[in-house]
């Protein structure tokens, strides 16, 4: 079992590779990728029961990245975990690459379902968890959404259904970085605080620092008698000083000078 310090080191390595991939591709969603990487590292290197050599093993845990625009971070994680050749990351967004701007389950091993249109991943994850209940399967389903994405009504229908079906095999993680495309959450449709809303729908809720591995791991490993939501308070652009908590870094590519600054800051943390 991987220790907290090892997970922190891996997350830093993933941030560096993600930064390079976005810079070389000239496109990406680097702010939200930096906020979610600690969660992805903990999932894939400690929590999820997955089989890189047999990606469709029926006993695998299911993971859905509902905020599919942060696909580059997922690709880097999948490559580091052994689902893809690590050198394939250099093809991100290039012509004929299978590493598109949103994950495709028909092309990329380890991707459970296509995501991109927001508000779809959680309903799909509810279906996966319900299927496990019906078939007696023992896998656990995890899904990560953005906090802006939680403005979608389809998510709240799924939340109601999960409580109704008693899906204690489902964990929702909300990447609560407080920003969405073009504005802060508070300036659009402020659904915070999330905890009382989820609890009112019958869910167990944990609130954590989503960039602190010591809080992420126990929250992900927690098991309850109800569906579980982790409200993970994160920083958009986490780890890069000029990106952190800046809405304009939702969809922006660093200049050469900015890339070198970010590279130095992330390298220093290794």
Tab-separated table of C-alpha atoms in Angstrom:
chain	number	residue	atom	x	y	z
A	1	UNK	CA	0.000	0.000	0.000
A	2	UNK	CA	1.434	3.350	-1.059
A	3	UNK	CA	2.158	5.792	1.757
A	4	UNK	CA	1.075	9.438	1.910
A	5	UNK	CA	4.572	10.761	1.137
A	6	UNK	CA	4.819	8.526	-1.941
A	7	UNK	CA	1.424	9.734	-3.175
A	8	UNK	CA	2.504	13.350	-2.704
A	9	UNK	CA	5.631	12.704	-4.754
A	10	UNK	CA	3.641	11.056	-7.532
A	11	UNK	CA	1.157	13.940	-7.610
A	12	UNK	CA	4.047	16.390	-8.073
A	13	UNK	CA	5.419	14.309	-10.939
A	14	UNK	CA	1.978	14.230	-12.554
A	15	UNK	CA	1.680	18.016	-12.287
A	16	UNK	CA	5.000	18.474	-14.061
A	17	UNK	CA	4.045	16.136	-16.915
A	18	UNK	CA	0.607	17.695	-17.250
A	19	UNK	CA	2.124	21.182	-17.454
A	20	UNK	CA	4.475	20.077	-20.222
A	21	UNK	CA	1.708	18.315	-22.151
A	22	UNK	CA	-0.579	21.358	-22.130
A	23	UNK	CA	2.280	23.691	-23.066
A	24	UNK	CA	3.411	21.494	-25.966
A	25	UNK	CA	-0.146	20.925	-27.205
A	26	UNK	CA	-0.997	24.618	-27.015
A	27	UNK	CA	-4.358	23.848	-25.413
A	28	UNK	CA	-5.887	22.334	-22.328
A	29	UNK	CA	-7.629	23.103	-19.049
A	30	UNK	CA	-4.619	23.425	-16.822
A	31	UNK	CA	-6.257	25.243	-13.881
A	32	UNK	CA	-8.782	22.499	-13.187
A	33	UNK	CA	-6.187	19.826	-13.873
A	34	UNK	CA	-3.909	21.201	-11.192
A	35	UNK	CA	-6.785	21.280	-8.689
A	36	UNK	CA	-7.817	17.658	-9.294
A	37	UNK	CA	-4.445	15.899	-9.613
A	38	UNK	CA	-4.033	15.071	-5.899
A	39	UNK	CA	-7.423	13.346	-5.935
A	40	UNK	CA	-6.560	11.371	-9.075
A	41	UNK	CA	-3.183	10.317	-7.680
A	42	UNK	CA	-4.752	9.023	-4.475
A	43	UNK	CA	-7.430	7.146	-6.387
A	44	UNK	CA	-5.187	5.400	-8.896
A	45	UNK	CA	-2.145	4.729	-6.738
A	46	UNK	CA	-3.825	3.707	-3.487
A	47	UNK	CA	-7.617	3.397	-3.507
A	48	UNK	CA	-8.920	1.991	-6.781
A	49	UNK	CA	-8.792	-1.724	-7.461
A	50	UNK	CA	-7.779	-1.639	-11.131
A	51	UNK	CA	-5.908	-3.934	-13.503
A	52	UNK	CA	-3.784	-2.087	-16.121
A	53	UNK	CA	-3.049	-5.353	-17.953
A	54	UNK	CA	-6.758	-6.235	-18.005
A	55	UNK	CA	-8.619	-2.889	-18.060
A	56	UNK	CA	-12.072	-4.460	-18.394
A	57	UNK	CA	-11.652	-6.942	-15.542
A	58	UNK	CA	-15.213	-7.266	-14.175
A	59	UNK	CA	-13.930	-7.013	-10.596
A	60	UNK	CA	-12.367	-3.573	-11.147
A	61	UNK	CA	-13.599	-0.507	-9.311
A	62	UNK	CA	-15.216	2.056	-11.597
A	63	UNK	CA	-14.039	5.647	-11.886
A	64	UNK	CA	-15.761	8.383	-13.900
A	65	UNK	CA	-14.106	11.748	-14.549
A	66	UNK	CA	-17.266	13.754	-15.069
A	67	UNK	CA	-15.287	16.977	-15.481
A	68	UNK	CA	-13.963	15.511	-18.691
A	69	UNK	CA	-12.279	18.715	-19.864
A	70	UNK	CA	-9.432	17.873	-17.462
A	71	UNK	CA	-8.697	14.754	-19.516
A	72	UNK	CA	-4.976	15.491	-19.840
A	73	UNK	CA	-4.486	14.961	-16.100
A	74	UNK	CA	-6.315	11.634	-16.345
A	75	UNK	CA	-4.165	10.549	-19.298
A	76	UNK	CA	-0.975	11.316	-17.393
A	77	UNK	CA	-2.261	9.316	-14.418
A	78	UNK	CA	-3.333	6.376	-16.597
A	79	UNK	CA	0.065	6.331	-18.300
A	80	UNK	CA	1.941	6.454	-15.011
A	81	UNK	CA	-0.265	3.635	-13.687
A	82	UNK	CA	0.525	1.448	-16.707
A	83	UNK	CA	-2.618	1.686	-18.838
A	84	UNK	CA	-0.801	3.613	-21.601
A	85	UNK	CA	2.800	4.033	-22.721
A	86	UNK	CA	4.120	7.123	-20.947
A	87	UNK	CA	5.623	8.410	-24.213
A	88	UNK	CA	2.113	8.561	-25.702
A	89	UNK	CA	1.354	11.648	-23.585
A	90	UNK	CA	3.383	13.641	-26.119
A	91	UNK	CA	0.599	12.982	-28.676
A	92	UNK	CA	-2.041	14.823	-26.602
A	93	UNK	CA	-4.405	16.705	-28.977
A	94	UNK	CA	-2.311	15.889	-32.035
A	95	UNK	CA	-3.992	14.657	-35.271
A	96	UNK	CA	-5.074	10.989	-35.054
A	97	UNK	CA	-4.121	10.765	-31.369
A	98	UNK	CA	-6.499	8.841	-29.144
A	99	UNK	CA	-5.744	11.346	-26.387
A	100	UNK	CA	-8.417	13.884	-27.234
A	101	UNK	CA	-9.585	16.895	-25.240
A	102	UNK	CA	-12.201	14.714	-23.542
A	103	UNK	CA	-11.760	11.040	-22.565
A	104	UNK	CA	-13.088	8.361	-24.913
A	105	UNK	CA	-13.768	4.890	-23.524
A	106	UNK	CA	-13.682	3.391	-27.035
A	107	UNK	CA	-10.076	4.479	-27.538
A	108	UNK	CA	-8.331	4.867	-24.188
A	109	UNK	CA	-7.877	1.866	-21.872
A	110	UNK	CA	-8.911	2.644	-18.308
A	111	UNK	CA	-11.580	5.178	-19.297
A	112	UNK	CA	-14.989	3.902	-18.176
A	113	UNK	CA	-17.275	6.282	-20.076
A	114	UNK	CA	-17.049	9.252	-22.430
A	115	UNK	CA	-17.432	12.581	-20.655
A	116	UNK	CA	-17.443	16.187	-21.760
A	117	UNK	CA	-21.011	17.524	-21.562
A	118	UNK	CA	-21.209	18.406	-17.885
A	119	UNK	CA	-23.810	16.810	-15.654
A	120	UNK	CA	-23.606	13.356	-17.261
A	121	UNK	CA	-20.887	11.576	-15.278
A	122	UNK	CA	-22.713	11.295	-11.962
A	123	UNK	CA	-25.908	9.870	-13.508
A	124	UNK	CA	-23.772	7.277	-15.324
A	125	UNK	CA	-21.930	6.460	-12.081
A	126	UNK	CA	-25.266	5.978	-10.307
A	127	UNK	CA	-26.141	3.463	-13.014
A	128	UNK	CA	-22.868	1.631	-12.484
A	129	UNK	CA	-23.386	1.470	-8.730
A	130	UNK	CA	-26.987	0.308	-9.155
A	131	UNK	CA	-25.843	-2.383	-11.614
A	132	UNK	CA	-23.412	-3.683	-8.990
A	133	UNK	CA	-26.249	-3.902	-6.469
A	134	UNK	CA	-28.476	-5.779	-8.907
A	135	UNK	CA	-25.778	-8.259	-9.933
A	136	UNK	CA	-24.141	-8.733	-6.547
A	137	UNK	CA	-20.812	-7.366	-7.802
A	138	UNK	CA	-18.405	-6.030	-5.184
A	139	UNK	CA	-16.841	-3.131	-7.070
A	140	UNK	CA	-17.066	0.453	-5.801
A	141	UNK	CA	-17.856	3.388	-8.083
A	142	UNK	CA	-16.173	6.783	-7.751
A	143	UNK	CA	-16.960	9.931	-9.719
A	144	UNK	CA	-15.365	13.385	-9.758
A	145	UNK	CA	-17.398	16.420	-10.750
A	146	UNK	CA	-16.519	20.093	-10.786
A	147	UNK	CA	-18.348	22.442	-8.451
A	148	UNK	CA	-19.661	24.558	-11.328
A	149	UNK	CA	-20.923	21.330	-12.839
A	150	UNK	CA	-23.074	20.782	-9.762
A	151	UNK	CA	-25.341	23.545	-11.091
A	152	UNK	CA	-26.676	20.953	-13.569
A	153	UNK	CA	-30.095	19.612	-12.594
A	154	UNK	CA	-29.231	16.122	-13.849
A	155	UNK	CA	-26.775	15.788	-10.967
A	156	UNK	CA	-29.479	16.452	-8.385
A	157	UNK	CA	-31.786	13.882	-9.994
A	158	UNK	CA	-28.923	11.396	-9.746
A	159	UNK	CA	-28.312	12.381	-6.114
A	160	UNK	CA	-31.964	11.696	-5.310
A	161	UNK	CA	-31.833	8.331	-7.080
A	162	UNK	CA	-28.635	7.251	-5.303
A	163	UNK	CA	-30.208	7.898	-1.903
A	164	UNK	CA	-33.418	6.155	-2.909
A	165	UNK	CA	-31.504	3.058	-4.058
A	166	UNK	CA	-29.242	3.016	-0.975
A	167	UNK	CA	-26.045	3.115	-3.038
A	168	UNK	CA	-23.454	2.750	-0.291
A	169	UNK	CA	-21.070	1.581	-3.046
A	170	UNK	CA	-20.923	5.063	-4.592
A	171	UNK	CA	-18.541	7.917	-3.754
A	172	UNK	CA	-18.954	11.355	-5.313
A	173	UNK	CA	-15.994	13.742	-5.115
A	174	UNK	CA	-16.720	17.417	-5.867
A	175	UNK	CA	-13.620	19.339	-6.952
A	176	UNK	CA	-14.634	22.510	-5.131
A	177	UNK	CA	-12.100	24.983	-6.554
A	178	UNK	CA	-14.672	27.804	-6.529
A	179	UNK	CA	-14.195	28.762	-10.184
A	180	UNK	CA	-15.752	27.712	-13.461
A	181	UNK	CA	-15.255	28.849	-17.041
A	182	UNK	CA	-15.305	32.630	-17.141
A	183	UNK	CA	-16.315	33.435	-13.572
A	184	UNK	CA	-16.277	32.398	-9.946
A	185	UNK	CA	-18.929	30.060	-8.637
A	186	UNK	CA	-20.184	32.854	-6.363
A	187	UNK	CA	-20.837	35.113	-9.358
A	188	UNK	CA	-22.823	32.612	-11.440
A	189	UNK	CA	-25.107	30.237	-9.545
A	190	UNK	CA	-23.638	29.858	-6.093
A	191	UNK	CA	-24.590	26.407	-4.877
A	192	UNK	CA	-22.208	26.553	-1.910
A	193	UNK	CA	-22.336	25.396	0.789
A	194	UNK	CA	-22.741	21.926	-0.669
A	195	UNK	CA	-22.714	19.878	2.526
A	196	UNK	CA	-26.183	20.748	3.882
A	197	UNK	CA	-27.747	20.252	0.452
A	198	UNK	CA	-26.284	16.757	0.024
A	199	UNK	CA	-27.196	15.836	3.589
A	200	UNK	CA	-30.767	16.968	2.960
A	201	UNK	CA	-30.881	14.496	0.077
A	202	UNK	CA	-29.837	11.663	2.395
A	203	UNK	CA	-26.124	11.451	1.676
A	204	UNK	CA	-23.170	11.068	4.014
A	205	UNK	CA	-20.871	14.067	3.457
A	206	UNK	CA	-17.209	14.695	4.273
A	207	UNK	CA	-15.447	18.022	3.792
A	208	UNK	CA	-11.697	17.996	3.239
A	209	UNK	CA	-8.743	19.922	1.882
A	210	UNK	CA	-8.644	18.346	-1.571
A	211	UNK	CA	-4.991	19.239	-2.070
A	212	UNK	CA	-3.853	17.581	1.184
A	213	UNK	CA	-3.117	13.888	0.706
A	214	UNK	CA	-3.408	13.229	4.452
A	215	UNK	CA	-7.083	14.243	4.256
A	216	UNK	CA	-7.837	12.812	0.800
A	217	UNK	CA	-6.881	9.204	1.501
A	218	UNK	CA	-9.017	8.563	4.600
A	219	UNK	CA	-11.990	10.282	2.974
A	220	UNK	CA	-11.729	8.106	-0.147
A	221	UNK	CA	-11.327	4.946	1.942
A	222	UNK	CA	-14.302	5.761	4.168
A	223	UNK	CA	-17.260	3.404	3.901
A	224	UNK	CA	-20.769	4.313	5.045
A	225	UNK	CA	-24.282	2.884	4.890
A	226	UNK	CA	-25.331	5.617	2.446
A	227	UNK	CA	-23.912	7.183	-0.708
A	228	UNK	CA	-20.904	9.285	0.239
A	229	UNK	CA	-19.981	12.742	-1.065
A	230	UNK	CA	-16.546	14.254	-0.493
A	231	UNK	CA	-16.554	18.030	-0.831
A	232	UNK	CA	-12.894	18.563	-1.692
A	233	UNK	CA	-11.870	22.188	-1.237
A	234	UNK	CA	-9.116	22.754	-3.784
A	235	UNK	CA	-7.246	25.586	-5.466
A	236	UNK	CA	-7.559	26.146	-9.183
A	237	UNK	CA	-4.025	26.101	-10.594
A	238	UNK	CA	-2.709	24.539	-7.376
A	239	UNK	CA	1.084	24.511	-7.113
A	240	UNK	CA	1.734	27.288	-9.622
A	241	UNK	CA	1.811	30.741	-8.038
A	242	UNK	CA	0.515	32.861	-10.902
A	243	UNK	CA	-2.251	30.395	-11.797
A	244	UNK	CA	-3.643	29.695	-8.344
A	245	UNK	CA	-7.224	30.876	-7.800
A	246	UNK	CA	-7.249	32.771	-11.103
A	247	UNK	CA	-10.349	32.249	-13.249
A	248	UNK	CA	-8.507	33.078	-16.473
A	249	UNK	CA	-6.480	29.860	-16.079
A	250	UNK	CA	-9.533	27.681	-16.649
A	251	UNK	CA	-8.635	27.421	-20.328
A	252	UNK	CA	-5.323	29.096	-21.023
A	253	UNK	CA	-1.833	28.047	-22.107
A	254	UNK	CA	1.340	29.386	-20.479
A	255	UNK	CA	3.706	31.515	-22.523
A	256	UNK	CA	7.332	30.361	-22.746
A	257	UNK	CA	8.264	32.608	-19.824
A	258	UNK	CA	5.295	31.450	-17.743
A	259	UNK	CA	6.046	27.816	-18.571
A	260	UNK	CA	9.597	28.184	-17.291
A	261	UNK	CA	8.391	29.814	-14.059
A	262	UNK	CA	5.800	27.047	-13.512
A	263	UNK	CA	8.375	24.375	-14.330
A	264	UNK	CA	10.783	25.815	-11.783
A	265	UNK	CA	8.104	26.041	-9.070
A	266	UNK	CA	6.872	22.488	-9.590
A	267	UNK	CA	10.416	21.098	-9.897
A	268	UNK	CA	11.411	22.781	-6.657
A	269	UNK	CA	8.614	20.909	-4.884
A	270	UNK	CA	9.970	17.503	-5.948
